[in-house]
């Protein structure tokens, strides 16, 4: 279970360097922060974990960490959720997840990173455009929810990057800070749990060994969740919106440089 090889540490069949372990636990802190409101940190975690485990495998290793962190986010912000938006999104997100499961098997790591980086950049452009538009110009319609839900489900399955997609949708709805966090918390808890069987039986990226490795991150997730709560409490709604956009851009840059 635990073996030390010169320069490497063996944990549950994974051979990791000290630097790899540092990144792994840092990712858990970032994910904990993202689930209590600092959403851009979750997008930054994706390229960091991919640098250690590769694209598809890192997606499966990250999922149980996300699920554990989702529970903390829902417990703290559940009362702020706006369910009328979630009811519109869930059926489309399920469709996108299934499509992502089928397509994701055949995407090489380098193509995966390029697609995700370009997607994030385009999403940031749309975010900024919507921010400066009038409320009546925002596409609050079934087709927009369908597009956001399907794209969110697809990018969530392929690379755990639906945070940027759903940020566009919920920010375009002009949701207040706490409602934004509570609604996204419920969305991702439901969708991440829905993805687990696909990772276990279709992609085979979640195993007993990877799950045991993920369980080691619980203290780091808790620390990140606490840091996230503290940060969000001190941000006004307008500052919070721009903070999300800035972190999203940084995540895209990190992925392009990878």
Short mmCIF file of C-alpha atoms in Angstrom, two decimals:
data_model
loop_
_atom_site.label_atom_id
_atom_site.label_comp_id
_atom_site.label_asym_id
_atom_site.label_seq_id
_atom_site.Cartn_x
_atom_site.Cartn_y
_atom_site.Cartn_z
CA UNK A 1 0.00 0.00 0.00
CA UNK A 2 2.76 2.45 0.95
CA UNK A 3 6.24 1.95 -0.52
CA UNK A 4 9.09 4.40 -0.80
CA UNK A 5 11.31 4.16 -3.89
CA UNK A 6 14.25 6.57 -4.28
CA UNK A 7 12.71 9.77 -5.62
CA UNK A 8 9.19 8.22 -5.74
CA UNK A 9 6.41 7.24 -3.33
CA UNK A 10 4.12 4.30 -4.11
CA UNK A 11 0.54 4.80 -2.94
CA UNK A 12 -2.16 2.27 -3.82
CA UNK A 13 -0.28 1.21 -7.01
CA UNK A 14 0.43 4.82 -8.07
CA UNK A 15 4.08 5.88 -8.38
CA UNK A 16 4.25 9.58 -7.43
CA UNK A 17 7.08 11.99 -6.78
CA UNK A 18 7.00 14.46 -3.91
CA UNK A 19 6.14 17.20 -6.43
CA UNK A 20 3.29 15.06 -7.79
CA UNK A 21 1.89 14.59 -4.29
CA UNK A 22 2.11 18.32 -3.61
CA UNK A 23 0.15 19.04 -6.80
CA UNK A 24 -2.37 16.32 -5.95
CA UNK A 25 -3.17 17.78 -2.52
CA UNK A 26 -3.08 21.34 -3.87
CA UNK A 27 -5.70 20.30 -6.41
CA UNK A 28 -7.87 19.01 -3.54
CA UNK A 29 -7.56 22.39 -1.78
CA UNK A 30 -8.50 24.19 -5.01
CA UNK A 31 -11.53 21.93 -5.50
CA UNK A 32 -12.66 22.52 -1.92
CA UNK A 33 -12.43 26.27 -2.56
CA UNK A 34 -14.35 25.96 -5.80
CA UNK A 35 -17.27 24.19 -4.13
CA UNK A 36 -17.76 26.98 -1.60
CA UNK A 37 -17.80 29.73 -4.18
CA UNK A 38 -14.32 30.28 -5.65
CA UNK A 39 -15.27 28.54 -8.89
CA UNK A 40 -12.23 29.45 -10.95
CA UNK A 41 -10.03 27.37 -8.67
CA UNK A 42 -11.74 24.21 -9.87
CA UNK A 43 -10.89 25.06 -13.47
CA UNK A 44 -7.28 25.66 -12.50
CA UNK A 45 -7.21 22.24 -10.85
CA UNK A 46 -7.92 20.43 -14.14
CA UNK A 47 -4.65 21.20 -15.97
CA UNK A 48 -2.67 20.72 -12.75
CA UNK A 49 -3.99 17.21 -12.18
CA UNK A 50 -3.63 16.36 -15.87
CA UNK A 51 0.07 17.22 -15.57
CA UNK A 52 0.43 14.35 -13.06
CA UNK A 53 -1.95 11.66 -14.35
CA UNK A 54 -2.71 12.59 -17.97
CA UNK A 55 -6.03 13.70 -19.42
CA UNK A 56 -8.59 10.89 -19.19
CA UNK A 57 -7.15 9.20 -16.08
CA UNK A 58 -6.98 12.52 -14.22
CA UNK A 59 -10.66 13.04 -15.01
CA UNK A 60 -11.53 9.83 -13.18
CA UNK A 61 -9.19 10.52 -10.27
CA UNK A 62 -10.65 13.99 -9.84
CA UNK A 63 -14.30 12.88 -9.86
CA UNK A 64 -14.45 11.35 -6.34
CA UNK A 65 -12.66 14.43 -4.99
CA UNK A 66 -15.32 16.58 -6.66
CA UNK A 67 -18.10 14.43 -5.20
CA UNK A 68 -16.72 14.74 -1.67
CA UNK A 69 -16.33 18.50 -2.08
CA UNK A 70 -19.83 18.80 -3.61
CA UNK A 71 -21.32 17.53 -0.36
CA UNK A 72 -19.62 20.32 1.60
CA UNK A 73 -20.82 22.94 -0.89
CA UNK A 74 -24.42 21.72 -0.79
CA UNK A 75 -24.46 21.48 3.01
CA UNK A 76 -23.32 25.09 3.34
CA UNK A 77 -25.24 26.76 0.46
CA UNK A 78 -28.20 24.42 -0.23
CA UNK A 79 -30.82 26.88 0.99
CA UNK A 80 -29.85 29.40 -1.70
CA UNK A 81 -30.49 27.13 -4.72
CA UNK A 82 -32.85 28.30 -7.48
CA UNK A 83 -34.51 25.08 -8.69
CA UNK A 84 -36.36 26.50 -11.69
CA UNK A 85 -33.02 26.74 -13.53
CA UNK A 86 -31.90 23.28 -12.45
CA UNK A 87 -35.09 21.66 -13.76
CA UNK A 88 -34.34 23.16 -17.18
CA UNK A 89 -30.72 22.02 -17.20
CA UNK A 90 -30.70 18.45 -15.85
CA UNK A 91 -32.28 16.59 -18.83
CA UNK A 92 -29.88 18.26 -21.27
CA UNK A 93 -26.89 17.74 -19.00
CA UNK A 94 -27.62 14.00 -18.88
CA UNK A 95 -27.62 13.94 -22.69
CA UNK A 96 -24.31 15.80 -22.81
CA UNK A 97 -22.76 13.41 -20.27
CA UNK A 98 -23.69 10.39 -22.35
CA UNK A 99 -22.26 12.02 -25.49
CA UNK A 100 -19.07 12.87 -23.58
CA UNK A 101 -18.72 9.26 -22.45
CA UNK A 102 -18.85 8.01 -26.03
CA UNK A 103 -16.60 10.68 -27.58
CA UNK A 104 -14.15 10.96 -24.68
CA UNK A 105 -12.76 7.47 -25.22
CA UNK A 106 -11.20 8.56 -28.52
CA UNK A 107 -9.71 11.97 -27.63
CA UNK A 108 -5.88 12.02 -27.25
CA UNK A 109 -4.52 14.07 -24.33
CA UNK A 110 -3.02 16.83 -26.51
CA UNK A 111 -6.27 17.29 -28.47
CA UNK A 112 -8.23 17.23 -25.20
CA UNK A 113 -6.15 20.08 -23.76
CA UNK A 114 -6.43 22.19 -26.90
CA UNK A 115 -10.20 21.76 -27.17
CA UNK A 116 -10.73 22.60 -23.52
CA UNK A 117 -8.47 25.66 -23.63
CA UNK A 118 -10.21 27.05 -26.71
CA UNK A 119 -13.61 26.30 -25.16
CA UNK A 120 -12.74 28.15 -21.96
CA UNK A 121 -11.47 31.20 -23.87
CA UNK A 122 -14.65 31.35 -25.96
CA UNK A 123 -16.72 31.05 -22.80
CA UNK A 124 -14.88 33.98 -21.20
CA UNK A 125 -15.59 36.11 -24.27
CA UNK A 126 -19.29 35.25 -24.00
CA UNK A 127 -19.21 35.99 -20.25
CA UNK A 128 -17.87 39.48 -20.86
CA UNK A 129 -20.32 40.12 -23.69
CA UNK A 130 -23.28 39.08 -21.53
CA UNK A 131 -22.03 41.19 -18.62
CA UNK A 132 -22.20 44.34 -20.71
CA UNK A 133 -25.51 43.49 -22.38
CA UNK A 134 -28.93 44.49 -21.12
CA UNK A 135 -30.93 42.00 -19.09
CA UNK A 136 -33.51 41.73 -21.88
CA UNK A 137 -30.74 40.76 -24.31
CA UNK A 138 -29.81 37.69 -22.26
CA UNK A 139 -31.19 34.54 -23.89
CA UNK A 140 -33.43 33.36 -21.03
CA UNK A 141 -35.09 30.71 -23.18
CA UNK A 142 -35.37 26.91 -23.44
CA UNK A 143 -32.85 26.67 -26.29
CA UNK A 144 -30.21 28.50 -24.26
CA UNK A 145 -30.77 26.20 -21.29
CA UNK A 146 -30.56 23.22 -23.65
CA UNK A 147 -27.30 24.42 -25.16
CA UNK A 148 -25.78 25.19 -21.75
CA UNK A 149 -26.94 21.91 -20.23
CA UNK A 150 -25.72 19.74 -23.10
CA UNK A 151 -22.38 21.53 -23.34
CA UNK A 152 -22.01 21.44 -19.57
CA UNK A 153 -22.67 17.71 -19.40
CA UNK A 154 -20.26 17.02 -22.26
CA UNK A 155 -17.38 19.13 -20.92
CA UNK A 156 -17.98 17.81 -17.41
CA UNK A 157 -17.61 14.22 -18.57
CA UNK A 158 -14.67 14.81 -20.89
CA UNK A 159 -12.58 17.05 -18.67
CA UNK A 160 -14.42 18.14 -15.48
CA UNK A 161 -14.57 21.62 -17.01
CA UNK A 162 -18.29 22.31 -16.90
CA UNK A 163 -17.67 25.00 -14.28
CA UNK A 164 -16.85 27.53 -16.97
CA UNK A 165 -19.87 26.59 -19.08
CA UNK A 166 -22.31 26.77 -16.21
CA UNK A 167 -20.77 30.01 -14.98
CA UNK A 168 -21.80 31.57 -18.31
CA UNK A 169 -25.35 30.32 -17.92
CA UNK A 170 -25.87 31.31 -14.29
CA UNK A 171 -24.06 34.64 -14.61
CA UNK A 172 -26.22 35.47 -17.63
CA UNK A 173 -29.25 34.92 -15.42
CA UNK A 174 -27.84 37.66 -13.13
CA UNK A 175 -28.09 35.45 -10.05
CA UNK A 176 -26.92 37.02 -6.77
CA UNK A 177 -23.69 35.64 -5.31
CA UNK A 178 -25.14 33.16 -2.80
CA UNK A 179 -27.88 31.99 -5.19
CA UNK A 180 -25.23 31.44 -7.86
CA UNK A 181 -23.13 29.31 -5.49
CA UNK A 182 -26.08 27.33 -4.09
CA UNK A 183 -27.55 26.56 -7.52
CA UNK A 184 -24.23 25.46 -9.00
CA UNK A 185 -23.52 23.37 -5.89
CA UNK A 186 -26.67 21.32 -6.40
CA UNK A 187 -26.12 21.06 -10.17
CA UNK A 188 -22.62 19.64 -9.83
CA UNK A 189 -23.39 17.29 -6.96
CA UNK A 190 -26.16 15.63 -8.96
CA UNK A 191 -24.21 15.53 -12.23
CA UNK A 192 -20.94 14.34 -10.70
CA UNK A 193 -22.68 11.45 -8.95
CA UNK A 194 -24.39 10.61 -12.24
CA UNK A 195 -20.98 10.40 -13.96
CA UNK A 196 -19.49 7.88 -11.53
CA UNK A 197 -20.86 4.69 -13.19
CA UNK A 198 -19.53 5.80 -16.59
CA UNK A 199 -16.04 6.26 -15.17
CA UNK A 200 -16.18 2.92 -13.37
CA UNK A 201 -17.61 0.65 -16.06
CA UNK A 202 -17.01 2.47 -19.35
CA UNK A 203 -13.73 4.37 -19.00
CA UNK A 204 -12.35 2.29 -16.09
CA UNK A 205 -10.74 5.43 -14.65
CA UNK A 206 -12.14 4.90 -11.12
CA UNK A 207 -10.81 1.84 -9.30
CA UNK A 208 -10.52 0.80 -5.66
CA UNK A 209 -6.93 2.03 -5.66
CA UNK A 210 -7.78 5.42 -7.14
CA UNK A 211 -10.67 5.78 -4.68
CA UNK A 212 -8.40 5.03 -1.71
CA UNK A 213 -5.92 7.59 -3.04
CA UNK A 214 -8.71 10.16 -3.31
CA UNK A 215 -9.87 9.53 0.27
CA UNK A 216 -6.48 10.80 1.48
CA UNK A 217 -7.44 14.27 0.25
CA UNK A 218 -10.38 14.78 2.64
CA UNK A 219 -8.45 17.11 5.01
CA UNK A 220 -7.22 19.16 2.04
CA UNK A 221 -10.76 19.42 0.66
CA UNK A 222 -12.01 20.62 4.05
CA UNK A 223 -9.26 23.22 4.25
CA UNK A 224 -10.08 24.48 0.78
CA UNK A 225 -13.80 24.66 1.57
CA UNK A 226 -13.09 26.78 4.65
CA UNK A 227 -10.80 29.13 2.69
CA UNK A 228 -13.48 29.46 0.01
CA UNK A 229 -16.16 30.46 2.53
CA UNK A 230 -13.88 33.12 4.02
CA UNK A 231 -12.97 34.59 0.61
CA UNK A 232 -16.56 34.70 -0.70
CA UNK A 233 -17.82 36.43 2.46
CA UNK A 234 -15.51 39.36 1.73
CA UNK A 235 -16.40 39.79 -1.95
CA UNK A 236 -19.25 41.99 -3.15
CA UNK A 237 -21.48 40.64 -5.93
CA UNK A 238 -19.87 42.69 -8.72
CA UNK A 239 -16.34 41.89 -7.53
CA UNK A 240 -17.28 38.22 -7.27
CA UNK A 241 -18.47 38.12 -10.89
CA UNK A 242 -15.21 39.60 -12.18
CA UNK A 243 -13.22 37.30 -9.93
CA UNK A 244 -14.85 34.27 -11.59
CA UNK A 245 -13.98 35.63 -15.05
CA UNK A 246 -10.38 36.30 -14.08
CA UNK A 247 -9.86 32.81 -12.68
CA UNK A 248 -11.45 31.30 -15.79
CA UNK A 249 -9.01 33.14 -18.06
CA UNK A 250 -6.09 31.97 -15.90
CA UNK A 251 -7.29 28.37 -16.16
CA UNK A 252 -7.36 28.65 -19.97
CA UNK A 253 -3.83 30.07 -20.04
CA UNK A 254 -2.52 27.26 -17.83
CA UNK A 255 -4.05 24.66 -20.12
CA UNK A 256 -2.60 26.28 -23.25
CA UNK A 257 0.88 26.39 -21.67
CA UNK A 258 0.67 22.74 -20.55
#
